[in-house]
Amino acid sequence: QVQLVESGGGLVQTGDSLRLSCAASGRTDSPYGIGWFRQAPGKEREFVARISWSGIIRTYYADSVKGRFTISRDGAKKSVYLQMNSLKPEDTAVYHCAADISPSTVAVIATPSEYEYWGQGTQVTVSS
């Protein structure tokens, strides 16, 4: 199993920045990729970004965050980060990181059901 713990959320104003962290433990040799998803009240869980867990760094972003968010990893710390700049009120949500332990094609990496392990989430609130 893989355990994931997110941190770094908070209350910020429009235009501010936040850096979320996702720390992995357990069978950390197993993920192929780590994704960030978010879920706002009354809405479905939404893909934000994904990064390959090892080897060549491959990153993917939702169109809504391209150019504003950056996903990165630190293998030594077994952690993935989400740098969020130019935050908007519509970015308000609970942000979860998730581990994908099976090879996935690009076509499905934005699908929550492709990810087997999830963290408990961290709240990000952006005020206008």
Backbone as ProteinMPNN parsed JSONL, in Angstrom:
{"seq_chain_A": "QVQLVESGGGLVQTGDSLRLSCAASGRTDSPYGIGWFRQAPGKEREFVARISWSGIIRTYYADSVKGRFTISRDGAKKSVYLQMNSLKPEDTAVYHCAADISPSTVAVIATPSEYEYWGQGTQVTVSS", "coords_chain_A": {"N_chain_A": [[0.827, -1.199, 0.0], [0.25, 2.314, -0.445], [0.704, 5.24, 1.326], [-0.528, 8.509, 1.508], [-0.043, 11.912, 2.266], [-1.281, 15.087, 2.343], [-0.398, 18.57, 2.477], [-0.231, 22.112, 3.199], [-2.344, 23.686, 2.351], [-4.675, 26.479, 2.584], [-6.089, 29.743, 3.42], [-6.264, 32.241, 1.097], [-5.813, 35.254, -0.87], [-7.175, 36.459, -4.007], [-4.912, 36.118, -6.667], [-2.762, 35.464, -5.121], [-0.246, 33.043, -4.016], [0.255, 29.527, -3.407], [1.826, 26.607, -2.075], [1.421, 23.291, -2.36], [2.021, 20.186, -0.729], [2.739, 16.708, -1.08], [3.28, 13.924, 0.632], [4.668, 10.739, 0.434], [4.461, 7.403, 1.68], [5.156, 4.008, 2.738], [4.759, 1.525, 0.267], [6.573, 2.877, -1.691], [7.899, 2.387, -4.0], [6.197, 1.619, -5.898], [4.351, 3.372, -7.345], [3.415, 4.631, -10.598], [2.729, 7.12, -11.309], [1.906, 10.289, -9.845], [-0.902, 12.085, -9.075], [-2.661, 15.234, -8.873], [-5.776, 16.166, -7.721], [-8.864, 17.996, -7.472], [-11.71, 18.987, -5.551], [-14.594, 20.751, -5.432], [-17.308, 22.027, -3.405], [-20.311, 20.34, -4.11], [-19.513, 19.653, -6.631], [-17.96, 17.488, -9.104], [-15.027, 15.437, -8.659], [-12.031, 16.795, -9.9], [-9.454, 16.66, -12.314], [-6.181, 17.952, -11.908], [-3.302, 18.005, -12.175], [-0.472, 15.956, -13.109], [2.387, 13.913, -12.445], [5.137, 11.939, -13.445], [6.398, 9.295, -11.41], [8.974, 8.285, -11.216], [12.143, 8.079, -13.03], [12.192, 9.472, -16.333], [10.963, 12.745, -16.292], [7.655, 13.416, -16.638], [5.008, 15.538, -17.198], [1.645, 16.617, -16.776], [-1.161, 18.718, -17.32], [-4.287, 20.159, -16.37], [-6.289, 22.15, -18.547], [-7.315, 24.379, -17.301], [-5.469, 25.176, -15.409], [-3.011, 25.448, -16.575], [0.029, 27.129, -17.053], [-0.256, 28.501, -14.698], [-0.074, 26.759, -12.511], [2.397, 24.505, -11.237], [3.719, 21.32, -11.235], [5.879, 19.228, -9.372], [8.567, 17.051, -8.293], [10.316, 15.35, -5.634], [12.411, 12.925, -5.344], [14.089, 11.913, -3.338], [12.892, 12.808, -1.038], [10.53, 11.589, -1.322], [8.261, 12.934, -2.252], [5.746, 15.01, -3.733], [4.984, 18.088, -5.284], [2.804, 20.91, -5.596], [2.892, 23.837, -7.026], [1.105, 26.715, -6.871], [0.183, 29.483, -8.53], [-1.045, 32.848, -9.063], [-3.688, 32.601, -8.064], [-7.211, 31.976, -8.225], [-10.656, 32.661, -7.34], [-12.186, 30.493, -8.276], [-10.474, 28.391, -7.996], [-10.82, 27.413, -5.525], [-11.164, 24.675, -3.42], [-11.071, 21.283, -2.134], [-7.99, 19.804, -2.195], [-6.539, 16.899, -3.41], [-3.955, 14.447, -3.401], [-2.977, 11.641, -5.374], [-2.084, 8.251, -5.999], [-1.025, 6.366, -8.739], [-0.725, 3.111, -9.469], [-0.588, 1.492, -11.596], [0.291, 1.046, -15.038], [-0.703, 3.711, -17.081], [-2.414, 5.092, -19.859], [-2.112, 8.21, -21.618], [-4.608, 9.041, -22.216], [-6.245, 8.379, -20.087], [-5.293, 9.421, -17.71], [-6.413, 11.52, -16.393], [-8.572, 10.575, -15.113], [-10.217, 9.871, -12.172], [-10.662, 7.221, -11.222], [-8.519, 5.779, -12.088], [-6.577, 5.898, -10.228], [-5.208, 4.434, -7.392], [-4.639, 4.933, -4.72], [-5.261, 7.402, -2.257], [-4.85, 10.605, -0.725], [-5.977, 12.41, 2.229], [-6.669, 14.972, 1.731], [-6.383, 18.585, 1.351], [-7.506, 21.772, 2.253], [-8.062, 24.458, 0.086], [-8.709, 27.789, -0.092], [-9.72, 30.545, -1.88], [-10.14, 33.872, -1.683], [-12.126, 36.557, -2.998]], "CA_chain_A": [[0.0, 0.0, 0.0], [0.908, 3.613, -0.448], [0.013, 6.253, 2.128], [-0.284, 9.861, 1.012], [-0.472, 12.97, 3.175], [-1.166, 16.417, 1.759], [-0.281, 19.721, 3.377], [0.055, 23.377, 2.535], [-3.524, 24.465, 2.002], [-4.958, 27.629, 3.429], [-6.953, 30.817, 2.924], [-5.468, 33.279, 0.438], [-6.579, 36.185, -1.696], [-6.989, 36.351, -5.451], [-3.592, 36.517, -7.121], [-1.73, 34.924, -4.236], [0.331, 31.742, -4.342], [0.354, 28.489, -2.389], [2.543, 25.411, -2.486], [0.937, 22.085, -1.713], [2.947, 19.068, -0.668], [2.162, 15.367, -0.957], [4.326, 13.032, 1.122], [4.307, 9.338, 0.264], [5.128, 6.404, 2.507], [4.711, 2.652, 2.417], [5.383, 0.944, -0.922], [6.818, 4.028, -2.558], [8.516, 1.968, -5.259], [5.174, 1.091, -6.794], [3.584, 4.262, -8.229], [3.87, 5.098, -11.898], [2.51, 8.548, -11.354], [1.161, 10.95, -8.766], [-1.771, 13.13, -9.602], [-3.408, 16.141, -8.0], [-7.168, 16.391, -8.086], [-9.547, 18.894, -6.553], [-13.157, 18.838, -5.51], [-15.323, 21.854, -4.821], [-18.619, 21.596, -2.92], [-21.34, 20.13, -5.116], [-18.939, 19.364, -7.943], [-17.209, 16.25, -9.209], [-13.58, 15.54, -8.521], [-11.475, 17.322, -11.148], [-8.019, 16.504, -12.504], [-5.414, 19.194, -11.916], [-1.974, 17.794, -12.752], [0.119, 14.654, -12.82], [3.807, 13.796, -12.732], [5.686, 10.593, -13.337], [6.986, 9.131, -10.089], [10.399, 8.009, -11.327], [12.636, 8.137, -14.397], [11.987, 10.717, -17.078], [9.868, 13.542, -15.74], [6.56, 13.736, -17.545], [3.978, 16.284, -16.487], [0.398, 16.873, -17.496], [-1.958, 19.721, -16.613], [-5.6, 20.549, -16.876], [-6.228, 23.433, -19.248], [-7.692, 25.461, -16.39], [-4.364, 25.57, -14.543], [-1.78, 25.585, -17.353], [0.633, 28.447, -16.961], [-0.373, 29.033, -13.331], [0.339, 25.713, -11.578], [3.549, 23.683, -11.623], [3.886, 20.111, -10.431], [7.272, 18.8, -9.322], [8.766, 15.931, -7.376], [11.602, 15.175, -4.97], [12.491, 11.495, -5.089], [14.748, 11.64, -2.058], [11.922, 13.084, 0.024], [9.306, 10.864, -1.655], [7.219, 13.965, -2.193], [5.327, 15.726, -4.937], [4.553, 19.421, -4.917], [1.995, 21.651, -6.558], [3.04, 25.279, -6.864], [-0.081, 27.353, -7.443], [0.326, 30.936, -8.625], [-2.173, 33.595, -9.633], [-4.884, 31.87, -7.664], [-8.514, 32.573, -8.498], [-11.713, 32.084, -6.487], [-12.619, 29.202, -8.808], [-9.526, 27.35, -7.573], [-11.228, 26.967, -4.194], [-11.542, 23.256, -3.409], [-10.194, 20.383, -1.392], [-7.009, 19.245, -3.117], [-6.079, 15.569, -3.046], [-3.004, 13.776, -4.262], [-3.349, 10.252, -5.581], [-1.035, 7.428, -6.606], [-1.426, 5.434, -9.79], [0.28, 2.05, -9.418], [-0.68, 0.704, -12.825], [0.587, 1.891, -16.209], [-1.897, 4.346, -17.631], [-2.205, 5.888, -21.06], [-2.41, 9.628, -21.45], [-6.051, 9.237, -22.368], [-7.005, 8.112, -18.871], [-4.627, 9.891, -16.49], [-7.261, 12.501, -15.731], [-9.73, 9.847, -14.57], [-9.948, 9.513, -10.767], [-10.7, 5.779, -10.961], [-7.24, 5.192, -12.457], [-5.669, 6.058, -9.101], [-5.585, 3.438, -6.379], [-4.454, 5.42, -3.348], [-5.603, 8.813, -2.13], [-4.671, 11.284, 0.545], [-7.21, 12.9, 2.839], [-6.968, 16.266, 1.131], [-6.08, 19.829, 2.044], [-8.435, 22.792, 1.781], [-7.557, 25.708, -0.473], [-9.786, 28.765, -0.252], [-9.243, 31.784, -2.487], [-11.165, 34.903, -1.538], [-12.086, 37.578, -4.055]], "C_chain_A": [[0.859, 1.246, 0.0], [0.062, 4.574, 0.391], [0.44, 7.637, 1.625], [-0.828, 10.879, 1.998], [-0.218, 14.317, 2.516], [-1.015, 17.471, 2.852], [-0.079, 20.979, 2.548], [-1.142, 24.21, 2.137], [-3.716, 25.643, 2.934], [-5.907, 28.597, 2.767], [-6.073, 31.928, 2.364], [-6.394, 34.184, -0.362], [-6.293, 35.942, -3.18], [-5.619, 36.896, -5.846], [-2.442, 35.984, -6.284], [-1.241, 33.565, -4.72], [0.275, 30.817, -3.129], [1.156, 27.339, -2.958], [2.021, 24.241, -1.679], [2.004, 21.005, -1.776], [2.18, 17.768, -0.52], [3.306, 14.429, -0.589], [3.852, 11.592, 1.039], [5.102, 8.462, 1.216], [4.541, 5.038, 2.17], [5.458, 2.131, 1.2], [5.622, 2.035, -1.962], [7.559, 3.661, -3.835], [7.469, 1.596, -6.289], [4.467, 2.09, -7.708], [4.241, 4.502, -9.579], [3.731, 6.608, -11.983], [1.755, 9.032, -10.14], [0.357, 12.082, -9.388], [-2.317, 14.015, -8.499], [-4.809, 16.3, -8.588], [-7.751, 17.4, -7.103], [-11.044, 18.688, -6.647], [-13.766, 19.993, -4.744], [-16.686, 21.354, -4.365], [-19.63, 21.479, -4.056], [-20.823, 19.805, -6.502], [-18.188, 18.043, -7.922], [-15.716, 16.51, -9.016], [-12.958, 15.85, -9.878], [-9.969, 17.13, -11.185], [-7.35, 17.866, -12.563], [-4.078, 19.008, -12.627], [-1.489, 16.407, -12.371], [1.587, 14.707, -13.176], [4.219, 12.343, -12.618], [6.433, 10.469, -12.021], [8.484, 8.907, -10.145], [10.809, 8.099, -12.79], [12.41, 9.491, -15.033], [10.77, 11.448, -16.502], [8.864, 13.855, -16.839], [5.468, 14.407, -16.72], [2.792, 16.549, -17.403], [-0.427, 17.837, -16.648], [-3.345, 19.838, -17.233], [-5.482, 21.919, -17.538], [-6.481, 24.606, -18.305], [-6.543, 25.948, -15.517], [-3.047, 25.75, -15.29], [-1.268, 27.012, -17.285], [0.56, 29.062, -15.578], [0.148, 28.035, -12.288], [1.528, 24.948, -12.14], [3.655, 22.502, -10.668], [5.346, 19.691, -10.501], [7.401, 17.663, -8.324], [10.152, 16.001, -6.771], [11.68, 13.709, -4.571], [13.09, 11.169, -3.737], [13.787, 11.842, -0.901], [10.615, 12.346, -0.21], [8.101, 11.807, -1.605], [6.967, 14.561, -3.571], [4.742, 17.052, -4.487], [3.673, 20.017, -6.012], [2.123, 23.132, -6.216], [1.896, 25.957, -7.597], [0.096, 28.867, -7.376], [-0.921, 31.555, -9.234], [-3.498, 32.917, -9.323], [-6.152, 32.69, -7.88], [-9.55, 31.968, -7.562], [-12.182, 30.714, -6.985], [-11.628, 28.07, -8.55], [-9.866, 26.812, -6.181], [-11.759, 25.544, -4.24], [-10.703, 22.534, -2.366], [-9.281, 19.714, -2.424], [-6.49, 17.923, -2.562], [-4.938, 15.152, -3.959], [-3.365, 12.29, -4.292], [-2.237, 9.526, -6.316], [-1.643, 6.435, -7.584], [-0.36, 4.348, -9.849], [0.192, 1.113, -10.608], [-0.329, 1.593, -14.001], [-0.704, 2.439, -16.804], [-1.539, 5.131, -18.882], [-2.599, 7.335, -20.775], [-3.906, 9.871, -21.484], [-6.816, 9.097, -21.07], [-6.396, 8.709, -17.614], [-5.435, 10.931, -15.748], [-8.482, 11.872, -15.072], [-9.443, 9.413, -13.142], [-9.874, 8.01, -10.515], [-9.402, 5.082, -11.369], [-6.251, 5.181, -11.287], [-6.135, 5.204, -7.934], [-5.488, 3.971, -4.955], [-4.622, 6.935, -3.323], [-5.233, 9.343, -0.753], [-5.988, 11.855, 1.024], [-7.605, 14.281, 2.34], [-6.565, 17.442, 2.009], [-6.919, 20.939, 1.41], [-7.682, 24.015, 1.269], [-8.751, 26.623, -0.699], [-9.194, 30.07, -0.758], [-10.371, 32.801, -2.422], [-10.994, 35.966, -2.62], [-11.885, 38.958, -3.481]], "O_chain_A": [[2.027, 1.23, 0.389], [-1.145, 4.698, 0.183], [1.616, 7.885, 1.356], [-1.939, 10.731, 2.506], [0.917, 14.649, 2.174], [-1.445, 17.283, 3.99], [0.207, 20.915, 1.352], [-0.982, 25.324, 1.638], [-3.016, 25.787, 3.936], [-6.461, 28.324, 1.703], [-5.238, 32.486, 3.075], [-7.587, 33.918, -0.508], [-5.305, 35.306, -3.547], [-5.218, 37.98, -5.423], [-1.283, 36.046, -6.695], [-1.749, 33.013, -5.695], [0.251, 31.266, -1.983], [1.17, 27.117, -4.168], [2.162, 24.206, -0.457], [2.778, 20.916, -2.729], [1.109, 17.728, 0.085], [4.194, 14.171, -1.402], [2.766, 11.259, 1.514], [6.263, 8.74, 1.519], [3.568, 4.925, 1.424], [6.676, 2.285, 1.114], [4.942, 2.091, -2.987], [7.821, 4.528, -4.667], [7.806, 1.289, -7.433], [4.011, 1.688, -8.779], [5.466, 4.567, -9.687], [4.519, 7.284, -12.645], [1.047, 8.265, -9.487], [0.883, 12.916, -10.126], [-2.424, 13.603, -7.344], [-4.985, 16.536, -9.783], [-7.193, 17.627, -6.03], [-11.573, 18.273, -7.678], [-13.491, 20.19, -3.56], [-17.176, 20.352, -4.887], [-19.786, 22.397, -4.861], [-21.603, 19.693, -7.448], [-17.824, 17.54, -6.86], [-15.223, 17.625, -9.183], [-13.315, 15.24, -10.886], [-9.282, 17.404, -10.202], [-7.861, 18.806, -13.172], [-3.75, 19.745, -13.558], [-2.006, 15.771, -11.453], [1.997, 15.436, -14.08], [3.698, 11.606, -11.781], [7.04, 11.436, -11.561], [9.2, 9.295, -9.222], [9.963, 8.184, -13.68], [12.431, 10.523, -14.363], [9.715, 10.861, -16.263], [9.197, 14.484, -17.844], [5.062, 13.9, -15.675], [2.925, 16.683, -18.619], [-0.397, 17.781, -15.418], [-3.541, 19.646, -18.433], [-4.667, 22.745, -17.129], [-5.929, 25.691, -18.488], [-6.632, 27.031, -14.938], [-2.057, 26.168, -14.689], [-2.023, 27.972, -17.438], [1.245, 30.049, -15.306], [0.747, 28.439, -11.292], [1.654, 24.765, -13.35], [3.677, 22.671, -9.449], [5.977, 19.783, -11.554], [6.458, 17.351, -7.597], [11.053, 16.633, -7.324], [11.083, 13.299, -3.575], [12.639, 10.242, -3.063], [13.857, 11.131, 0.102], [9.69, 12.451, 0.596], [7.074, 11.506, -0.997], [7.843, 14.605, -4.434], [4.089, 17.138, -3.447], [3.787, 19.67, -7.188], [1.539, 23.613, -5.245], [1.74, 25.79, -8.807], [0.152, 29.45, -6.293], [-1.743, 30.868, -9.841], [-4.32, 32.691, -10.21], [-6.164, 33.913, -7.739], [-9.343, 30.871, -7.042], [-12.54, 29.86, -6.174], [-11.917, 26.913, -8.856], [-9.251, 25.85, -5.721], [-12.681, 25.236, -4.996], [-9.764, 23.089, -1.796], [-9.752, 19.133, -3.402], [-6.063, 17.835, -1.411], [-4.945, 15.461, -5.15], [-3.974, 11.762, -3.362], [-1.538, 10.107, -7.146], [-2.632, 5.763, -7.292], [0.779, 4.616, -10.232], [0.827, 0.058, -10.623], [-0.624, 2.788, -13.971], [-1.673, 1.705, -17.001], [-0.483, 5.76, -18.95], [-3.32, 7.631, -19.821], [-4.408, 10.8, -20.852], [-7.918, 9.63, -20.943], [-6.947, 8.514, -16.53], [-5.165, 11.199, -14.577], [-9.332, 12.58, -14.531], [-8.504, 8.649, -12.919], [-9.093, 7.57, -9.671], [-9.202, 3.915, -11.033], [-5.21, 4.527, -11.356], [-7.3, 5.245, -7.54], [-6.2, 3.493, -4.071], [-4.191, 7.646, -4.231], [-5.295, 8.628, 0.247], [-6.995, 11.797, 0.319], [-8.748, 14.706, 2.509], [-6.425, 17.32, 3.226], [-7.027, 21.03, 0.187], [-6.784, 24.535, 1.932], [-9.69, 26.269, -1.412], [-8.284, 30.632, -0.147], [-11.425, 32.616, -3.029], [-9.889, 36.236, -3.089], [-11.827, 39.935, -4.228]]}, "name": "protein", "num_of_chains": 1, "seq": "QVQLVESGGGLVQTGDSLRLSCAASGRTDSPYGIGWFRQAPGKEREFVARISWSGIIRTYYADSVKGRFTISRDGAKKSVYLQMNSLKPEDTAVYHCAADISPSTVAVIATPSEYEYWGQGTQVTVSS"}
